[in-house]
XYZ file of C-alpha atoms in Angstrom:
756
model
C 0.038 -0.014 0.006
C 1.387 3.458 -0.898
C 1.008 6.608 1.079
C -2.182 8.541 0.419
C -3.967 5.508 -0.877
C -7.648 4.711 -0.227
C -8.802 1.127 0.209
C -12.465 0.218 -0.114
C -13.273 -3.278 1.100
C -15.868 -5.368 -0.810
C -15.386 -8.404 1.384
C -13.606 -9.380 4.603
C -10.171 -7.827 4.466
C -6.905 -8.414 6.308
C -4.385 -5.545 6.786
C -0.977 -6.710 7.974
C 2.751 -6.109 8.000
C 3.138 -6.159 4.245
C 0.387 -3.622 3.386
C 0.229 -1.184 6.310
C 2.162 2.112 5.949
C 4.149 2.434 9.194
C 6.340 5.466 8.748
C 5.649 8.988 9.948
C 4.460 11.119 7.094
C 2.674 8.324 5.296
C -1.066 8.023 5.397
C -3.961 6.035 4.052
C -7.737 5.694 4.271
C -9.521 2.434 4.846
C -13.201 2.380 3.984
C -14.351 -0.882 5.464
C -17.708 -0.663 3.685
C -19.294 -2.448 6.664
C -17.093 -5.505 5.973
C -15.018 -7.311 8.593
C -11.407 -6.070 8.808
C -8.765 -8.121 10.526
C -5.783 -6.006 11.647
C -2.613 -7.882 12.515
C 0.619 -5.836 12.475
C 3.132 -7.869 14.440
C 6.446 -6.516 13.268
C 6.032 -2.775 12.979
C 5.516 0.271 15.077
C 2.820 2.247 13.346
C 3.829 5.885 12.969
C 1.568 6.704 10.003
C -1.805 8.436 9.902
C -4.770 6.179 9.184
C -8.399 7.255 8.600
C -11.062 4.572 9.086
C -14.522 4.851 7.496
C -17.633 2.705 7.898
C -15.838 0.446 10.365
C -18.507 -2.080 11.342
C -16.291 -4.920 12.501
C -12.519 -4.397 13.122
C -10.727 -7.247 14.840
C -7.161 -7.291 16.240
C -5.037 -10.393 15.803
C -1.880 -9.038 17.494
C -0.549 -6.411 19.780
C -0.358 -3.045 18.048
C 2.043 -0.256 18.890
C 0.868 3.080 17.590
C 2.979 6.257 17.506
C 1.028 7.837 14.670
C -2.654 8.831 14.546
C -5.820 6.844 13.926
C -8.830 8.821 12.885
C -12.336 7.314 13.131
C -14.922 9.017 10.962
C -18.352 7.472 11.300
C -19.503 4.960 13.914
C -16.950 2.194 14.421
C -16.795 -1.159 16.269
C -13.327 -2.399 17.250
C -12.575 -5.584 19.199
C -9.070 -6.214 20.428
C -9.637 -9.974 21.077
C -7.646 -9.599 24.285
C -4.719 -7.783 22.594
C -2.928 -4.542 23.591
C -3.252 -1.248 21.709
C -0.132 0.610 22.966
C -0.141 4.429 22.765
C 2.614 4.943 25.304
C 5.069 6.386 22.770
C 2.729 9.161 21.718
C 0.043 7.474 19.623
C -3.302 9.231 19.093
C -6.868 8.051 18.589
C -9.052 10.814 17.143
C -12.820 10.551 17.110
C -14.480 12.833 14.583
C -17.697 14.763 15.209
C -20.941 12.776 15.117
C -18.920 9.559 15.564
C -19.264 6.811 18.186
C -16.223 4.551 18.581
C -16.968 1.271 20.359
C -13.836 -0.371 21.912
C -14.069 -3.796 23.530
C -11.925 -6.736 24.622
C -8.567 -5.014 24.729
C -6.069 -3.246 26.893
C -5.434 0.375 25.913
C -1.947 1.212 27.230
C -0.336 4.617 27.711
C -3.139 7.175 28.053
C -1.309 10.363 29.069
C 1.618 10.334 26.740
C -0.787 8.794 24.266
C -4.003 10.628 23.466
C -7.678 10.103 22.849
C -9.077 13.212 21.187
C -12.774 14.064 20.830
C -13.305 16.665 18.111
C -16.426 18.082 19.686
C -19.237 17.185 22.092
C -20.837 14.827 19.512
C -17.775 12.567 19.589
C -18.231 9.551 21.861
C -16.195 6.531 23.038
C -18.175 3.451 24.299
C -16.260 0.956 26.421
C -16.867 -2.669 27.279
C -14.440 -5.373 28.504
C -11.824 -2.635 28.310
C -8.824 -1.799 30.485
C -7.149 1.614 30.123
C -3.667 2.003 31.627
C -2.606 5.594 32.300
C 1.026 6.843 32.449
C 0.310 10.519 33.069
C -2.524 12.771 34.210
C -5.065 13.274 31.431
C -8.048 15.571 30.830
C -11.040 15.363 28.530
C -12.591 18.770 27.815
C -15.170 17.751 25.204
C -16.887 14.619 23.949
C -18.373 11.688 25.825
C -17.058 8.561 27.473
C -19.859 5.958 27.882
C -19.087 2.823 29.940
C -21.820 0.282 29.316
C -19.737 -2.892 29.817
C -17.001 -3.912 32.256
C -14.345 -1.149 32.301
C -11.279 -0.776 34.476
C -8.946 2.242 34.442
C -5.463 1.639 35.848
C -4.819 5.171 37.019
C -1.882 4.368 39.284
C -1.143 7.788 40.873
C -2.546 9.681 37.899
C -5.758 11.723 37.655
C -8.358 11.338 34.929
C -10.274 14.654 34.746
C -13.620 14.932 32.929
C -14.219 18.620 32.660
C -15.789 21.481 30.699
C -17.928 20.080 27.828
C -16.838 16.429 28.444
C -18.955 13.848 30.356
C -18.446 10.309 31.642
C -21.573 8.170 31.753
C -21.580 4.844 33.743
C -24.605 2.780 32.712
C -25.557 -0.192 34.906
C -22.036 -1.304 35.767
C -19.330 -0.673 38.314
C -16.595 1.242 36.502
C -13.489 0.503 38.548
C -10.197 2.342 38.823
C -7.033 0.734 40.083
C -4.381 2.809 41.825
C -2.072 -0.260 42.141
C 0.371 0.511 44.943
C -0.737 4.126 45.297
C -3.239 5.739 47.656
C -6.765 6.409 46.397
C -7.138 10.081 45.540
C -10.529 9.801 43.878
C -8.572 9.431 40.725
C -11.526 9.840 38.346
C -13.062 13.252 38.731
C -15.352 15.742 37.124
C -18.587 15.461 35.121
C -19.872 11.958 35.905
C -23.431 10.703 35.211
C -24.601 7.404 36.807
C -27.465 5.500 35.118
C -29.303 2.284 36.130
C -27.405 1.886 39.452
C -24.041 2.386 37.808
C -21.155 3.384 40.093
C -17.517 4.462 39.962
C -15.548 2.487 42.454
C -11.990 2.225 43.648
C -10.610 -1.305 43.147
C -9.069 -2.224 46.518
C -6.983 -5.249 47.349
C -9.792 -7.148 48.976
C -12.024 -6.795 45.893
C -9.944 -9.343 44.028
C -11.324 -12.407 45.787
C -15.083 -11.957 45.532
C -17.798 -13.236 47.783
C -18.622 -16.118 45.553
C -15.042 -16.906 44.700
C -14.324 -20.511 43.942
C -10.773 -21.716 44.437
C -7.878 -19.462 45.009
C -8.426 -16.479 42.802
C -11.542 -15.903 40.812
C -10.759 -19.076 38.858
C -13.526 -18.549 36.316
C -11.863 -20.604 33.637
C -10.874 -23.635 35.636
C -13.072 -24.170 38.676
C -16.315 -25.784 37.675
C -19.674 -26.207 39.378
C -19.231 -26.981 43.024
C -15.547 -26.658 43.443
C -14.741 -24.506 46.410
C -11.122 -25.203 47.018
C -9.218 -23.436 49.796
C -11.142 -20.124 49.759
C -14.775 -19.449 50.465
C -14.974 -22.652 52.570
C -17.712 -21.195 54.688
C -20.292 -22.769 52.393
C -18.729 -26.263 52.372
C -16.593 -26.886 55.442
C -18.227 -27.504 58.790
C -16.995 -28.510 62.222
C -16.057 -32.002 61.079
C -14.571 -30.623 57.899
C -11.718 -32.508 56.323
C -10.562 -29.360 54.593
C -9.101 -29.894 51.228
C -11.076 -32.815 50.155
C -14.836 -33.344 50.096
C -15.509 -36.904 50.934
C -12.656 -37.521 53.363
C -13.773 -39.255 56.588
C -12.993 -38.741 60.209
C -9.356 -39.633 60.072
C -8.740 -37.919 56.766
C -5.290 -38.521 55.249
C -4.970 -35.225 53.543
C -1.704 -33.954 52.309
C 0.504 -36.374 54.001
C 1.396 -38.681 56.869
C 1.816 -42.363 56.349
C 1.640 -42.179 52.556
C 3.804 -44.798 51.000
C 4.841 -45.924 47.493
C 1.465 -45.188 45.909
C 1.088 -41.779 47.511
C -2.452 -40.469 47.519
C -1.756 -37.073 48.858
C -4.325 -34.416 49.595
C -7.337 -36.652 49.468
C -7.941 -40.239 49.515
C -10.443 -41.684 47.104
C -10.279 -39.143 44.409
C -10.331 -40.589 40.897
C -8.123 -40.482 37.821
C -9.746 -37.495 36.131
C -9.000 -35.139 38.984
C -7.569 -31.847 37.973
C -6.428 -30.963 41.444
C -3.646 -28.687 42.265
C -1.696 -28.801 38.952
C -3.695 -30.196 36.078
C -2.395 -33.630 37.090
C -4.507 -35.404 34.488
C -1.811 -34.472 32.028
C 1.257 -34.668 34.234
C 1.018 -37.292 36.891
C 1.614 -40.818 35.695
C 1.391 -44.425 36.938
C 0.971 -44.607 40.694
C 1.487 -41.009 41.678
C -1.752 -39.330 42.627
C -0.234 -36.265 44.149
C -2.445 -33.609 45.555
C -5.626 -34.715 43.885
C -6.875 -38.263 43.630
C -10.508 -38.164 44.192
C -11.548 -34.764 42.996
C -14.280 -35.309 40.389
C -14.829 -33.942 36.920
C -16.197 -30.606 38.135
C -13.387 -29.848 40.466
C -10.273 -28.113 39.305
C -9.148 -27.463 42.880
C -6.282 -25.210 43.469
C -5.014 -24.500 40.042
C -4.465 -24.922 36.333
C -2.495 -21.892 37.235
C -1.488 -20.856 33.743
C -5.122 -20.020 32.842
C -6.516 -18.715 36.015
C -4.199 -16.895 38.339
C -4.989 -13.351 37.549
C -2.943 -10.226 37.987
C -4.986 -9.087 40.911
C -4.982 -12.352 42.825
C -4.596 -12.173 46.585
C -5.014 -15.890 46.892
C -4.089 -17.912 49.949
C -2.620 -14.889 51.732
C -4.551 -12.028 53.271
C -7.618 -14.137 53.810
C -8.729 -12.219 56.885
C -11.531 -10.421 55.116
C -12.787 -13.489 53.375
C -12.696 -16.449 55.756
C -15.421 -16.285 58.327
C -16.411 -17.918 61.614
C -17.004 -21.486 60.659
C -14.495 -21.761 57.930
C -11.765 -24.437 58.184
C -9.622 -22.838 55.594
C -5.913 -22.415 55.374
C -5.170 -20.153 58.167
C -7.758 -19.346 60.867
C -9.884 -21.057 63.508
C -9.736 -24.693 62.320
C -11.601 -26.712 64.993
C -12.257 -30.190 66.356
C -11.607 -32.881 63.835
C -10.614 -30.557 60.987
C -7.929 -31.939 58.788
C -7.276 -28.585 57.260
C -3.990 -27.165 56.230
C -2.621 -25.510 59.275
C -2.765 -23.922 62.618
C -4.595 -25.539 65.516
C -5.048 -28.927 63.849
C -6.483 -31.142 66.636
C -7.154 -34.761 67.646
C -7.153 -36.951 64.564
C -6.265 -34.311 62.021
C -3.775 -35.519 59.483
C -3.661 -32.192 57.651
C -0.671 -30.786 56.051
C 1.366 -31.188 59.115
C 0.784 -31.905 62.744
C 1.922 -35.314 63.606
C 4.742 -35.243 61.159
C 7.641 -36.361 63.155
C 11.345 -35.978 63.295
C 12.599 -33.194 61.025
C 9.334 -32.536 59.236
C 8.816 -28.871 58.657
C 5.992 -29.319 56.168
C 3.695 -26.533 55.280
C 2.853 -25.045 58.631
C 1.913 -24.941 62.307
C 4.487 -26.406 64.503
C 6.977 -25.390 61.882
C 10.167 -24.447 63.670
C 13.516 -22.949 62.899
C 13.979 -23.467 59.173
C 10.593 -23.258 57.447
C 8.233 -20.439 56.599
C 5.836 -22.560 54.649
C 3.335 -20.921 52.417
C 2.634 -17.459 53.658
C 4.550 -15.190 55.912
C 2.964 -16.640 59.064
C 4.792 -14.376 61.394
C 3.232 -15.653 64.557
C 4.022 -19.230 63.746
C 7.156 -19.408 61.724
C 10.459 -18.785 63.304
C 13.962 -17.549 62.639
C 15.752 -18.895 59.565
C 12.826 -19.572 57.298
C 13.014 -21.473 54.038
C 9.794 -20.501 52.276
C 8.019 -22.285 49.468
C 10.339 -21.671 46.612
C 13.693 -20.110 47.314
C 16.225 -22.686 46.251
C 15.983 -24.848 49.365
C 18.616 -27.545 49.477
C 19.330 -30.760 51.315
C 17.480 -30.121 54.557
C 14.741 -28.135 52.984
C 11.272 -28.904 54.208
C 9.456 -26.504 51.924
C 7.021 -27.327 49.222
C 9.144 -27.435 46.155
C 12.499 -27.354 44.446
C 15.195 -29.866 45.433
C 13.134 -32.078 47.717
C 15.739 -34.687 48.682
C 16.139 -37.702 50.913
C 15.381 -36.088 54.206
C 12.900 -33.531 52.797
C 9.641 -33.532 54.629
C 7.927 -31.187 52.204
C 4.254 -31.671 51.502
C 4.387 -35.363 51.679
C 6.516 -36.929 54.395
C 7.153 -40.546 53.841
C 6.454 -40.598 50.138
C 9.096 -42.942 48.753
C 10.687 -43.964 45.469
C 8.201 -42.812 42.849
C 6.913 -39.640 44.492
C 8.826 -36.476 43.946
C 6.708 -34.018 45.863
C 5.598 -30.869 44.170
C 8.339 -30.041 41.817
C 11.920 -30.171 40.669
C 13.413 -33.635 40.596
C 10.139 -34.993 39.401
C 11.016 -37.583 36.805
C 9.234 -39.886 34.475
C 5.975 -40.268 36.295
C 5.152 -36.671 37.339
C 5.586 -33.220 35.943
C 3.337 -31.405 38.450
C 4.318 -27.784 38.935
C 7.182 -28.118 36.456
C 4.498 -28.170 33.803
C 4.122 -24.481 34.518
C 7.625 -23.843 33.232
C 6.211 -24.100 29.657
C 3.760 -21.303 30.526
C 6.424 -19.212 32.218
C 8.245 -19.036 28.895
C 5.558 -16.626 27.667
C 6.429 -13.964 30.278
C 9.649 -12.253 31.377
C 10.749 -13.212 34.833
C 13.847 -12.682 36.959
C 16.118 -12.357 38.673
C 18.069 -14.809 36.559
C 19.924 -13.213 33.573
C 18.715 -13.486 29.988
C 21.431 -15.447 28.162
C 21.550 -15.422 24.367
C 23.589 -18.340 23.110
C 21.979 -18.901 19.712
C 22.372 -17.076 16.389
C 18.644 -16.208 16.189
C 16.269 -15.314 18.986
C 12.558 -14.415 18.766
C 10.624 -12.672 21.513
C 7.039 -13.607 22.367
C 6.837 -11.273 25.361
C 8.259 -7.929 26.648
C 11.515 -8.022 28.662
C 12.271 -5.775 31.691
C 16.040 -5.365 32.253
C 17.414 -4.218 35.591
C 20.563 -4.583 37.670
C 19.124 -7.972 38.990
C 17.939 -9.051 35.551
C 20.452 -8.386 32.787
C 20.842 -9.682 29.211
C 24.087 -11.337 28.056
C 24.776 -11.895 24.350
C 27.485 -14.542 24.069
C 27.423 -15.233 20.293
C 26.880 -13.297 17.058
C 23.093 -13.119 17.101
C 19.981 -11.526 15.622
C 17.121 -10.780 17.986
C 13.672 -10.327 16.417
C 11.304 -8.656 18.894
C 8.164 -9.147 16.825
C 6.992 -5.742 18.025
C 7.683 -6.407 21.725
C 9.511 -4.059 24.109
C 12.801 -4.296 25.943
C 12.496 -2.007 28.950
C 15.545 -0.473 30.691
C 14.982 0.265 34.375
C 17.694 2.887 35.028
C 18.655 1.390 38.342
C 22.028 0.183 37.161
C 24.389 0.101 34.211
C 25.403 -2.499 31.585
C 21.904 -3.995 31.433
C 22.471 -5.326 27.954
C 25.934 -6.881 27.517
C 27.627 -8.136 24.375
C 30.716 -10.363 24.640
C 34.079 -9.456 23.189
C 34.110 -9.530 19.340
C 30.369 -10.330 19.073
C 27.603 -8.480 17.204
C 23.952 -8.178 18.150
C 21.452 -7.153 15.464
C 18.057 -6.070 16.767
C 14.943 -6.193 14.615
C 11.288 -5.255 15.123
C 11.801 -4.323 18.733
C 11.067 -1.244 20.903
C 13.966 -0.266 23.227
C 12.158 1.716 25.917
C 14.247 4.232 27.886
C 17.651 3.357 26.382
C 20.797 5.237 27.369
C 24.421 4.661 26.575
C 25.041 3.476 30.130
C 22.636 0.558 29.583
C 24.973 -0.969 26.969
C 27.904 -3.036 28.138
C 30.056 -3.597 25.014
C 33.053 -5.886 25.066
C 36.238 -5.260 23.111
C 35.435 -5.254 19.417
C 31.723 -5.904 19.978
C 28.895 -4.111 18.189
C 25.181 -3.471 18.393
C 23.106 -2.681 15.293
C 19.632 -1.247 15.528
C 18.155 -3.119 12.615
C 14.977 -3.031 10.563
C 11.835 -2.169 12.534
C 13.717 -1.058 15.638
C 12.432 1.911 17.650
C 14.872 3.396 20.203
C 13.058 5.498 22.814
C 15.309 7.739 24.969
C 15.262 8.640 28.641
C 16.285 11.741 30.623
C 18.406 13.784 28.191
C 21.162 11.131 27.682
C 24.760 11.642 26.529
C 26.084 9.633 23.606
C 29.835 9.046 23.440
C 29.886 6.051 21.178
C 28.569 5.177 17.697
C 24.993 4.032 17.372
C 24.479 2.190 14.047
C 21.050 1.966 12.388
C 20.171 -0.360 9.513
C 16.876 -0.727 7.649
C 13.812 1.294 8.525
C 14.372 2.520 12.060
C 13.122 5.234 14.473
C 14.980 7.295 17.137
C 12.221 8.688 19.392
C 13.340 11.258 21.903
C 10.019 11.572 23.741
C 10.912 15.287 23.929
C 14.342 14.552 25.429
C 17.746 15.930 24.304
C 20.371 13.529 22.966
C 23.738 15.102 23.563
C 26.470 14.005 21.086
C 29.818 14.067 22.851
C 33.306 13.930 21.328
C 32.998 10.233 20.378
C 29.245 10.327 19.771
C 28.057 9.370 16.267
C 24.808 8.341 14.566
C 25.502 6.211 11.504
C 23.001 4.820 9.013
C 24.142 1.818 6.991
C 22.618 -0.601 4.495
C 21.279 0.149 1.063
C 17.987 2.075 1.211
C 18.038 2.420 4.988
C 16.163 5.228 6.689
C 16.386 6.676 10.188
C 13.446 8.716 11.532
C 14.299 11.368 14.124
C 11.064 11.799 16.034
C 10.190 14.225 18.836
C 13.827 14.814 19.679
C 16.502 17.473 20.234
C 20.022 16.489 19.103
C 22.796 18.734 20.386
C 26.534 18.637 19.727
C 26.016 18.308 15.964
C 29.381 18.925 14.210
C 31.805 17.605 11.700
C 30.168 14.496 10.193
C 28.786 12.900 13.373
C 25.390 12.262 11.790
C 26.091 10.413 8.515
C 24.951 7.901 5.942
C 26.800 4.996 4.319
C 25.805 6.165 0.812
C 23.300 8.304 -1.109
C 20.569 5.621 -0.900
C 20.164 6.296 2.837
C 17.772 8.883 4.267
C 17.419 10.912 7.440
C 13.737 11.721 8.169
C 12.843 14.476 10.588
C 9.616 14.824 12.530
C 9.449 17.480 15.205
C 13.246 17.573 15.437
C 15.790 20.205 16.501
C 19.510 19.989 15.555
C 21.729 22.158 17.650
C 25.043 22.928 15.846
C 28.180 22.931 17.963
C 30.514 23.590 15.071
C 30.340 23.393 11.238
C 28.504 20.291 10.161
C 28.578 18.592 6.699
C 26.106 16.273 5.140
C 28.376 14.539 2.558
C 26.360 11.465 1.671
C 22.713 10.556 1.806
C 19.729 12.852 1.937
C 17.074 14.150 4.314
C 13.306 14.660 4.270
C 11.351 17.012 6.527
C 8.045 15.439 7.503
C 6.963 17.907 10.162
C 9.528 20.360 11.489
C 13.296 20.445 11.400
C 14.861 23.379 13.253
C 18.580 24.088 12.690
C 19.827 26.112 15.659
C 23.198 27.639 16.476
C 25.558 30.186 14.902
C 27.355 27.623 12.758
C 27.161 26.314 9.175
C 25.133 23.370 7.912
C 26.995 22.358 4.684
C 24.864 20.610 2.133
C 27.612 18.734 0.353
C 25.861 15.605 -0.895
C 24.803 14.846 -4.478
C 21.438 13.322 -3.419
C 18.194 15.310 -3.459
C 16.467 16.206 -0.184
C 12.821 17.211 0.150
C 10.541 19.240 2.439
C 7.379 17.208 2.385
C 3.789 18.599 2.374
C 3.169 20.505 5.594
C 6.855 20.219 6.432
C 8.975 23.203 7.630
C 12.729 23.569 7.549
C 13.542 26.422 9.964
C 16.951 28.164 9.918
C 17.166 29.842 13.253
C 19.005 33.053 14.195
C 22.674 33.115 13.282
C 22.655 29.731 11.493
C 23.967 29.390 7.907
C 22.674 26.901 5.329
C 25.470 26.521 2.724
C 24.460 24.800 -0.511
C 27.625 23.171 -1.841
C 26.811 19.825 -3.535
C 29.535 17.843 -5.256
C 27.359 17.621 -8.356
C 26.324 20.433 -10.701
C 22.639 20.331 -9.684
C 20.761 23.410 -8.577
C 17.594 21.589 -7.449
C 18.773 19.285 -4.647
C 16.821 21.135 -1.946
C 13.257 20.537 -3.178
C 9.816 21.333 -1.851
C 6.840 19.036 -2.542
C 4.104 21.670 -2.800
C 3.001 25.059 -1.570
C 2.534 23.754 1.975
C 6.276 22.945 2.130
C 8.094 25.819 3.889
C 11.650 27.113 4.208
C 11.570 29.505 7.174
C 14.474 32.010 7.520
C 14.367 33.370 11.078
C 17.395 35.658 11.103
C 19.595 33.266 9.160
C 21.799 33.134 6.037
C 21.316 31.038 2.874
C 24.546 30.688 0.916
C 25.384 28.908 -2.339
C 28.516 28.058 -4.274
C 28.557 28.836 -7.980
C 26.547 25.662 -8.552
C 23.627 27.864 -7.733
C 20.508 27.099 -5.703
C 16.982 27.083 -7.155
C 13.947 27.068 -4.926
C 10.530 26.105 -6.387
C 7.007 24.866 -5.492
C 6.938 25.682 -1.858
C 6.979 28.741 0.360
C 9.832 30.945 1.537
C 9.083 32.759 4.811
C 11.292 35.717 5.816
C 11.266 36.711 9.493
C 13.700 39.141 11.172
C 16.896 40.139 9.313
C 18.221 37.572 6.897
C 21.002 37.274 4.316
C 21.709 35.703 0.917
C 25.353 35.061 -0.082
C 26.504 33.702 -3.522
C 30.263 34.179 -3.653
C 31.836 34.019 -7.104
C 28.696 33.949 -9.214
C 28.884 35.821 -12.535
C 26.020 34.213 -14.477
C 22.306 33.728 -13.738
C 22.818 29.950 -13.830
C 25.269 30.304 -10.872
C 22.990 32.419 -8.767
C 20.163 31.834 -6.248
C 16.847 31.596 -8.061
C 13.270 31.869 -6.841
C 11.100 29.889 -9.304
C 12.024 28.406 -12.691
C 9.897 30.382 -15.145
C 7.065 27.830 -14.896
C 3.930 29.052 -13.168
C 3.173 25.644 -11.742
C 6.494 25.731 -9.902
C 6.372 29.254 -8.560
C 7.878 29.838 -5.122
C 5.484 31.675 -2.760
C 7.338 34.305 -0.720
C 5.995 35.661 2.569
C 7.783 38.480 4.424
C 6.763 38.985 8.045
C 6.201 42.645 8.937
C 9.498 44.247 9.940
C 11.565 41.467 8.363
C 14.045 41.907 5.497
C 16.541 40.035 3.403
C 19.937 41.366 2.324
C 22.060 40.154 -0.618
C 25.719 40.055 0.534
C 27.256 38.774 -2.755
C 26.569 37.162 -6.098
C 23.274 36.958 -8.010
C 19.672 36.541 -6.886
C 17.253 35.850 -9.788
C 13.493 36.119 -9.442
C 12.044 33.598 -11.913
C 8.469 33.306 -10.664
C 5.846 33.748 -13.411
C 3.286 35.301 -11.020
């Protein structure tokens, strides 16, 4: 698809990596014509402008990172299918007048730096099954937000202000806002209308396990029918309760005690199809019936953790507000014959512990010295605790990892073919280890990320910190598939490349990168390859060479990149392009921003270059997509033989004292071109100079502000001079002189060749 194109769909349409303009300055219009549109852009950051018409059914099939603008004109229905629409790098959603945009089944990330813009009070956003994550304070001053389906706004410590002509309507639901670790400040404020018993409610920690919760944490996907594992036991467990297991009799043999070779932990009598604690129908083999044995089809007991443990789970711990008087749950007031899990197990209880002899320090109660069991039981657990999962070794009595000969974890007395919960589980049981497959879909620390293969693909975002670093040990290409690598700024050398090795990054967003985050060995290199977006943090210094290859973006997020004595930006690879976006680059001098050859392009969008000495562009070309300001009382030498362009609505501003010297190595007067009359060369107290090659300006607009100068040393013929226009009316240069401004000819020839 080319920029400026319009697509009209006559049937279901897919727009993907190969036909979606992604670069700033490109644009297209998609008229869905009420047809289904599937949008799946996995390997690009979308910086283009897209207008959507007649969007009756748009479906996402991947995460989308937007730094450009999406404009919805006419009512639209967009379903994310559980994917993320990321605006955190400055993306914008614009809703035109008399337009209702319906967003559902997605997470909208980055409201604050990213924007949702209502054009007027008739613009409306309807939300259902939507989560909005904020990263700055944000205000709506016109238009309407209408929450008519489950909506959660993760405000953190930010404020969402609905003011002036804007209104938030909550219709028949509880719109929640989540301050995460921050104190509630009534973070959603302003013009709010409540209909049909709708409310706006702060999401507190205790809301996560609901009154009707089954199993540990709102296990909607895995706990069926009458399963009420661990939590909300008040409806199932009575004074003679045998805790974990429904159907266990007076002398229940719950988790352990006296179990032998055919261990039937947690509950005796439970049958083969039990999905108890860890989806054991798939993982436990032969005679191991760990944790479940006896739970029926409709019980999924504690987990199937990969599907059901949600972000806001407060499972097991902090049950004080949930477990009531008669409950025989995990941690409070277990009575009489209860065979529950812990604390005050009496008489014939064979619960998790109690009665376990010798060095047993199973899960809890009576746990001494070296065990903390499941949950920070401060009043019970003593001294040198060895909790559930922190690399417990030989004498460990915890629940998992390295259960050895004398381990009394979970099972006590289980011999030969029982390997407790995890680690060391061999042929006949995979138990918790099964979860390792699921853990490969998320980043987790504090172990390092080691790259030992020549190609690596990301399926999740990575968060690097001083406790969780990346080490590249071989020549390697890392394809991020649109995912982020975040840099935490709490340490240095977060991404390390071994001596003599090269890392090529592709299709990845580097969020908050600084030079200090890179640990380069002797002779090692990093190349920001095709599809890479580098996002800066906190006005960083650059005292090394950053190499860009393919179609790449350097996004400053409004910060200043300071080029030091050894700092260079180098674009390599035939046809490569680097977009400078929302950035100030200072220390520009010599040839410290350069291209490999004339096929390479620098693109500028809202960019300022601060000259620190004379700078020369000797190869390659540039294009101005929005604004390029050249600042500083030094010279910008245009010494390449390639043609540069100021695109429609682009402005090249030469600020006070700066000199633009046209000195190409070829005899071509037209290498500084303007696309149309909206392309502007703005002289703000500057000088435009040319060698005897001559400079000819056509098509666009020249704006004269303050006192300016033209210099054309050595010119003796019109063909060597500075010309405005080319004697063709269609190419006339429009000239605007701001009141009080002037332009002085210091030397040479200035030729006015406009027809009009």
